[in-house]
Coordinates of C-alpha atoms in Angstrom, one line a residue:
M705 CA -98.1 106.0 97.3
S706 CA -95.0 104.0 96.7
I707 CA -91.4 105.1 97.3
K708 CA -90.9 105.5 93.5
Q709 CA -94.0 107.5 93.2
T710 CA -93.1 109.7 96.2
L711 CA -89.8 110.4 94.8
G712 CA -91.0 111.4 91.6
A713 CA -93.5 113.7 93.1
S714 CA -90.6 115.2 95.0
V715 CA -88.3 115.6 92.0
S716 CA -91.2 117.1 90.0
M717 CA -91.9 119.7 92.7
L718 CA -88.2 120.6 92.8
A719 CA -88.4 121.2 88.9
I720 CA -91.6 123.5 89.3
L721 CA -89.8 125.3 92.4
A722 CA -86.6 125.8 90.3
V723 CA -88.5 127.2 87.2
S724 CA -90.9 129.3 89.1
A725 CA -88.5 130.6 91.9
P726 CA -87.6 134.4 91.4
A727 CA -84.7 135.2 89.2
F728 CA -82.8 137.0 92.1
A729 CA -83.3 134.3 94.8
Q730 CA -80.4 132.6 96.3
T731 CA -80.1 129.2 94.4
D732 CA -80.2 125.8 96.0
L733 CA -77.8 124.1 94.0
D734 CA -78.6 120.7 95.2
A735 CA -82.5 121.2 94.3
L736 CA -81.5 122.7 90.9
Y737 CA -79.3 119.8 90.0
E738 CA -82.0 117.3 91.0
A739 CA -84.5 119.3 88.8
A740 CA -82.1 119.2 85.8
K741 CA -81.4 115.7 86.2
T742 CA -85.2 115.2 85.5
E743 CA -84.7 117.2 82.4
G744 CA -81.6 115.2 81.4
Q745 CA -80.1 117.3 79.0
L746 CA -78.6 120.8 78.1
T747 CA -78.6 122.1 74.5
T748 CA -76.0 124.4 73.8
I749 CA -75.2 126.4 70.5
A750 CA -72.1 128.0 68.9
L751 CA -69.5 126.6 71.4
P752 CA -66.3 125.4 69.6
H753 CA -64.3 123.4 72.0
S754 CA -61.1 125.5 71.0
W755 CA -63.0 128.6 72.0
C756 CA -62.4 130.0 75.5
G757 CA -61.4 126.4 76.5
Y758 CA -64.8 125.3 76.0
G759 CA -63.9 121.7 75.5
E760 CA -62.6 121.4 78.8
V761 CA -65.4 123.6 80.4
I762 CA -68.1 121.2 78.9
A763 CA -66.1 118.3 80.2
G764 CA -66.1 119.5 83.5
F765 CA -69.8 120.3 83.7
K766 CA -70.3 116.8 82.7
A767 CA -68.3 115.4 85.2
K768 CA -69.5 117.5 87.9
Y769 CA -73.3 116.9 87.1
P770 CA -73.8 113.3 85.9
G771 CA -77.0 112.5 84.5
I772 CA -77.2 115.5 82.1
T773 CA -76.4 115.1 78.6
V774 CA -74.7 118.2 76.7
N775 CA -76.3 118.5 73.4
E776 CA -74.0 120.7 71.2
L777 CA -75.5 122.5 68.2
N778 CA -73.7 124.2 65.3
P779 CA -70.3 125.1 66.9
D780 CA -69.4 127.4 64.3
A781 CA -72.5 129.6 64.5
G782 CA -72.4 133.3 64.8
S783 CA -74.4 135.4 67.4
A784 CA -77.2 136.2 64.9
D785 CA -77.5 132.5 64.2
E786 CA -78.0 131.8 67.7
L787 CA -80.8 134.2 67.9
E788 CA -82.3 132.7 64.8
A789 CA -82.2 129.2 66.3
V790 CA -84.1 130.5 69.1
R791 CA -86.9 132.1 66.9
A792 CA -87.0 129.2 64.7
N793 CA -87.9 126.6 67.5
I794 CA -90.4 128.6 69.6
G795 CA -92.7 125.7 70.9
N796 CA -90.1 123.2 69.8
T797 CA -89.1 120.9 72.8
G798 CA -86.9 118.8 70.5
P799 CA -83.0 118.8 70.1
Q800 CA -82.8 121.6 67.9
A801 CA -83.8 124.2 70.3
P802 CA -81.1 125.7 72.2
D803 CA -81.4 126.4 75.8
V804 CA -78.3 128.7 76.5
L805 CA -76.7 131.5 74.4
D806 CA -73.1 132.9 74.2
I807 CA -73.5 136.0 72.1
G808 CA -71.8 139.3 71.5
L809 CA -72.5 142.1 73.8
S810 CA -74.4 144.0 71.4
F811 CA -76.9 141.1 70.7
G812 CA -77.8 140.9 74.5
P813 CA -80.2 143.8 74.6
Q814 CA -81.6 142.9 71.2
A815 CA -82.5 139.5 72.3
K816 CA -84.1 140.9 75.6
D817 CA -86.1 143.5 73.6
E818 CA -87.4 140.9 71.3
G819 CA -88.5 138.8 74.4
L820 CA -86.2 135.8 73.3
L821 CA -84.5 135.6 76.8
Q822 CA -85.6 134.8 80.5
A823 CA -84.0 136.4 83.5
Y824 CA -81.7 134.5 85.8
K825 CA -79.2 136.0 88.4
V826 CA -76.4 133.3 89.3
S827 CA -75.0 133.1 92.9
T828 CA -71.9 135.1 92.2
W829 CA -74.0 138.0 90.6
E830 CA -72.2 140.7 92.6
D831 CA -68.9 139.9 91.0
I832 CA -70.2 140.7 87.7
P833 CA -69.5 144.6 86.9
D834 CA -72.7 146.4 86.7
D835 CA -71.7 147.9 83.1
A836 CA -71.4 144.3 81.8
K837 CA -74.8 143.0 82.8
D838 CA -78.4 143.7 82.5
A839 CA -79.8 144.9 85.7
D840 CA -82.7 142.5 85.6
G841 CA -80.7 139.5 84.9
F842 CA -81.5 138.8 81.2
W843 CA -78.0 138.8 80.0
Y844 CA -74.5 139.1 81.7
G845 CA -71.0 139.2 80.8
D846 CA -68.9 136.1 80.8
Y847 CA -65.4 136.7 79.5
Y848 CA -63.4 139.2 77.3
G849 CA -60.6 139.5 75.0
A850 CA -59.0 141.8 72.3
M851 CA -58.9 141.5 68.6
A852 CA -55.7 140.3 67.1
M853 CA -54.0 138.5 64.2
L854 CA -52.7 135.0 63.9
V855 CA -49.7 134.8 61.3
N856 CA -48.7 131.7 59.7
T857 CA -44.9 132.6 59.8
D858 CA -43.9 129.6 57.8
L859 CA -45.8 131.3 54.8
V860 CA -45.5 135.1 55.8
S861 CA -42.1 136.3 56.1
E862 CA -42.7 139.8 57.1
V863 CA -45.3 139.7 60.1
P864 CA -47.8 142.8 59.7
A865 CA -47.5 145.2 62.8
D866 CA -50.9 147.2 62.3
W867 CA -54.1 147.1 60.3
A868 CA -52.7 149.3 57.5
D869 CA -50.1 146.5 56.8
L870 CA -52.8 144.3 55.3
T871 CA -53.2 146.1 52.1
K872 CA -49.6 145.6 51.2
P873 CA -48.9 143.4 48.0
E874 CA -46.9 140.8 49.8
Y875 CA -50.1 139.7 51.5
A876 CA -52.0 138.8 48.4
S877 CA -54.8 136.2 49.0
S878 CA -54.0 136.0 52.8
V879 CA -56.2 137.9 55.0
A880 CA -59.5 136.6 56.3
L881 CA -62.0 137.1 59.3
A882 CA -63.1 134.2 61.5
G883 CA -66.7 134.9 60.7
D884 CA -69.2 136.5 58.4
P885 CA -69.4 140.4 59.2
R886 CA -73.1 140.2 58.4
A887 CA -73.8 137.8 61.2
S888 CA -70.9 137.0 63.4
N889 CA -70.0 139.5 66.3
Q890 CA -66.4 138.3 66.0
A891 CA -66.2 139.4 62.4
I892 CA -68.1 142.6 63.2
Q893 CA -65.5 143.7 65.8
G894 CA -62.6 142.9 63.5
V895 CA -64.0 145.2 60.8
Y896 CA -64.7 147.9 63.5
A897 CA -61.1 147.4 65.2
A898 CA -59.5 148.0 61.7
G899 CA -61.7 151.2 61.3
L900 CA -60.9 152.4 64.9
G901 CA -57.1 152.1 63.9
K902 CA -57.7 154.6 61.0
T903 CA -60.1 157.0 62.9
G904 CA -58.6 156.7 66.5
T905 CA -62.3 157.2 67.6
H906 CA -65.7 155.6 67.6
E907 CA -66.9 158.2 65.4
G908 CA -66.7 156.9 61.9
A909 CA -64.9 153.9 62.8
A910 CA -67.4 151.4 61.2
E911 CA -67.5 153.3 58.1
A912 CA -63.8 153.5 58.1
G913 CA -63.6 149.8 58.7
L914 CA -65.7 148.8 55.7
E915 CA -63.7 151.1 53.5
F916 CA -60.5 149.4 54.9
F917 CA -61.6 146.0 53.9
K918 CA -62.7 147.3 50.7
A919 CA -59.2 148.4 50.0
V920 CA -58.0 144.8 51.3
N921 CA -60.2 143.1 48.9
D922 CA -59.7 145.5 46.0
A923 CA -56.0 144.9 46.5
G924 CA -56.6 141.0 46.1
N925 CA -55.4 140.4 49.7
F926 CA -58.9 139.3 51.3
V927 CA -60.0 135.7 51.2
P928 CA -63.8 135.6 51.5
V929 CA -64.2 132.6 53.7
I930 CA -64.7 132.0 57.3
G931 CA -61.0 131.5 58.6
K932 CA -60.3 128.9 61.1
A933 CA -57.2 127.2 62.8
A934 CA -57.2 124.6 59.7
S935 CA -57.3 127.4 56.9
V936 CA -54.2 129.0 58.8
A937 CA -52.4 125.9 59.1
Q938 CA -53.1 124.8 55.5
G939 CA -52.1 128.2 54.2
T940 CA -55.7 129.1 52.7
T941 CA -55.7 132.1 55.1
P942 CA -52.2 132.7 56.5
I943 CA -53.5 135.9 58.3
L944 CA -56.7 135.4 60.3
I945 CA -58.2 138.2 62.3
A946 CA -60.1 136.9 65.5
W947 CA -60.3 137.4 69.3
D948 CA -56.9 137.1 70.9
Y949 CA -58.2 133.9 73.1
N950 CA -59.1 131.9 69.9
L951 CA -55.7 132.6 68.2
L952 CA -53.8 131.6 71.2
A953 CA -55.6 128.4 71.4
W954 CA -55.3 127.7 67.7
R955 CA -51.5 128.5 67.8
D956 CA -50.9 126.2 70.7
S957 CA -53.0 123.4 68.6
F958 CA -50.4 123.7 65.8
E959 CA -47.5 122.5 68.3
G960 CA -45.1 124.5 66.1
N961 CA -46.2 123.1 62.7
P962 CA -46.6 125.5 61.3
A963 CA -44.9 128.4 63.0
A964 CA -47.2 131.2 64.0
E965 CA -47.2 134.4 65.7
I966 CA -50.0 136.5 67.5
V967 CA -50.2 140.1 66.8
V968 CA -51.9 142.5 68.8
P969 CA -52.3 145.7 66.1
A970 CA -50.3 148.8 67.2
T971 CA -53.5 150.8 66.9
G972 CA -57.2 150.0 66.8
V973 CA -57.0 147.5 69.9
V974 CA -60.5 146.6 70.5
A975 CA -61.6 144.6 73.6
G976 CA -64.8 142.8 73.4
V977 CA -67.1 141.3 76.1
Y978 CA -69.3 138.4 75.4
V979 CA -72.5 137.5 77.4
Q980 CA -74.3 134.4 78.4
A981 CA -78.2 134.3 78.4
I982 CA -81.0 131.7 78.8
S983 CA -83.4 131.3 76.1
A984 CA -87.0 132.3 77.0
H985 CA -88.1 129.0 75.3
A986 CA -85.5 126.7 76.8
P987 CA -86.8 123.1 76.9
H988 CA -84.5 122.6 79.9
P989 CA -84.6 125.7 81.9
N990 CA -83.2 124.0 85.0
A991 CA -80.3 122.5 83.3
A992 CA -79.7 125.9 81.7
K993 CA -79.7 127.5 85.3
L994 CA -77.3 124.8 86.5
W995 CA -74.9 125.6 83.6
M996 CA -74.9 129.2 84.3
E997 CA -74.1 128.4 88.1
Y998 CA -71.1 126.2 86.9
L999 CA -69.9 129.0 84.3
Y1000 CA -69.9 131.8 87.0
S1001 CA -68.3 129.5 89.8
D1002 CA -64.5 129.7 90.4
E1003 CA -64.1 126.1 88.6
G1004 CA -66.1 127.6 85.4
Q1005 CA -64.3 130.8 85.4
L1006 CA -60.8 129.5 85.6
G1007 CA -61.9 127.0 82.8
W1008 CA -62.3 130.0 80.5
L1009 CA -59.0 131.4 81.7
K1010 CA -57.2 128.1 80.7
G1011 CA -58.5 129.0 77.2
Y1012 CA -56.9 132.4 77.4
C1013 CA -60.0 134.3 77.9
H1014 CA -60.2 136.7 80.8
P1015 CA -63.4 135.8 82.8
I1016 CA -65.7 138.4 84.0
R1017 CA -64.9 137.6 87.6
F1018 CA -61.3 137.9 87.1
N1019 CA -60.9 140.9 89.5
A1020 CA -62.7 139.1 92.3
L1021 CA -60.8 135.9 91.6
A1022 CA -57.4 137.6 91.6
E1023 CA -58.5 139.7 94.9
A1024 CA -59.2 136.4 96.5
G1025 CA -55.8 134.8 95.5
N1026 CA -57.6 132.1 93.4
I1027 CA -56.0 132.3 90.2
P1028 CA -52.9 129.9 89.7
Q1029 CA -49.8 131.4 88.8
D1030 CA -49.2 129.4 85.8
L1031 CA -52.4 130.7 84.2
L1032 CA -51.4 134.3 84.8
D1033 CA -48.1 133.5 83.4
A1034 CA -49.6 132.0 80.1
L1035 CA -51.5 135.4 79.2
P1036 CA -49.9 137.9 76.7
A1037 CA -48.0 140.6 78.0
A1038 CA -49.9 143.4 79.6
E1039 CA -48.3 146.2 77.5
A1040 CA -49.8 144.9 74.2
Y1041 CA -53.2 145.8 75.9
A1042 CA -52.6 149.2 77.0
K1043 CA -54.4 151.0 74.5
A1044 CA -57.3 148.6 74.4
V1045 CA -60.7 150.3 74.0
F1046 CA -64.1 148.8 75.2
P1047 CA -66.9 150.0 73.0
T1048 CA -70.3 150.6 74.9
I1049 CA -73.3 148.7 74.0
E1050 CA -74.6 151.9 72.1
Q1051 CA -71.4 152.1 70.3
Q1052 CA -71.5 148.4 69.4
N1053 CA -75.1 148.6 68.3
A1054 CA -74.6 151.4 66.0
A1055 CA -71.1 149.9 64.5
K1056 CA -73.1 146.4 64.1
A1057 CA -76.0 148.3 62.1
V1058 CA -73.5 149.9 59.6
I1059 CA -71.3 146.9 59.1
T1060 CA -74.1 144.4 58.8
G1061 CA -76.2 146.6 56.6
Q1062 CA -73.3 148.0 54.4
W1063 CA -70.8 145.0 53.9
D1064 CA -72.4 143.9 50.7
A1065 CA -72.6 147.4 49.2
V1066 CA -69.1 148.7 50.3
V1067 CA -67.0 145.6 50.4
G1068 CA -68.7 143.2 47.9
A1069 CA -67.2 140.1 49.4
N1070 CA -69.7 137.3 49.9
I1071 CA -68.3 135.1 52.8
S1072 CA -68.4 131.5 52.4
E1073 CA -67.8 128.4 54.7

């Protein structure tokens, strides 16, 4: 057997070991990297570069692990779109099949129950809170933030302070969600947060949120498009509802033109956890596992924090003194989040069912790109 054949056989065995090793085994990162290099590619989906600093996170992964191409699918996809991409590409080993998912908390159990995920526990598994991960390793929390508003203050002279303000006549054709509430977790949580601002409790919050957006729409204030940084800057959607980490990054990208302000509502402050998972049908399972190891390393976690997302290992990093002070100083004031509510998976699932199922009938606004 030639040297090249010997090396090839060794690498192939590494790939087999990496795929077949128990999900809970301590990972040999060097072996995993070699196995991932034989696959040569990682396919992601729904990762806008401005979301949680993903642009730098992806660049950091590629720099640390040369030889692995990152194929980025549909950056603006919602959580439901991600699951559909897995379903639609079962058996497809081509570039349209995602290896990894970044989805809203309520979508994790759904995807597991449907058999769309494979289990894998990263080396820093113990740092992830038990209530933010599946015990068997099928999905695990990655970062969290709070629902807020980005306001173009060049166009909006009186900045809204709370959800109820958005029905006022001065906000005509101004208010948008950063997603379609029939598919996007971010938009679903925006509707839920507005409802929570009315009810003060989970009970009936989803229904109240739908009624609230009906009122905003009936007032002529709702803009039925998927709002983005560009639509805020251009004035198409001067008030945009999204996760605070997205809004902070978008505000920074404006560089003062236009002037913009972030508003954490006085009531209905909903904090949301997103989760990572590996597709059960991933064409590049070793690259997917290596990606997870990178995301949950100190380097990956701080990459998210640079993008204004609180990484799931935040407490462990803080206790170890591994968070640079400048990153801590860049976060919004803690008092703005004093009333933050973290809905449980059961509460999120219930709210998602109501909002996705009744948006058309109650609000009647068809969201477009």
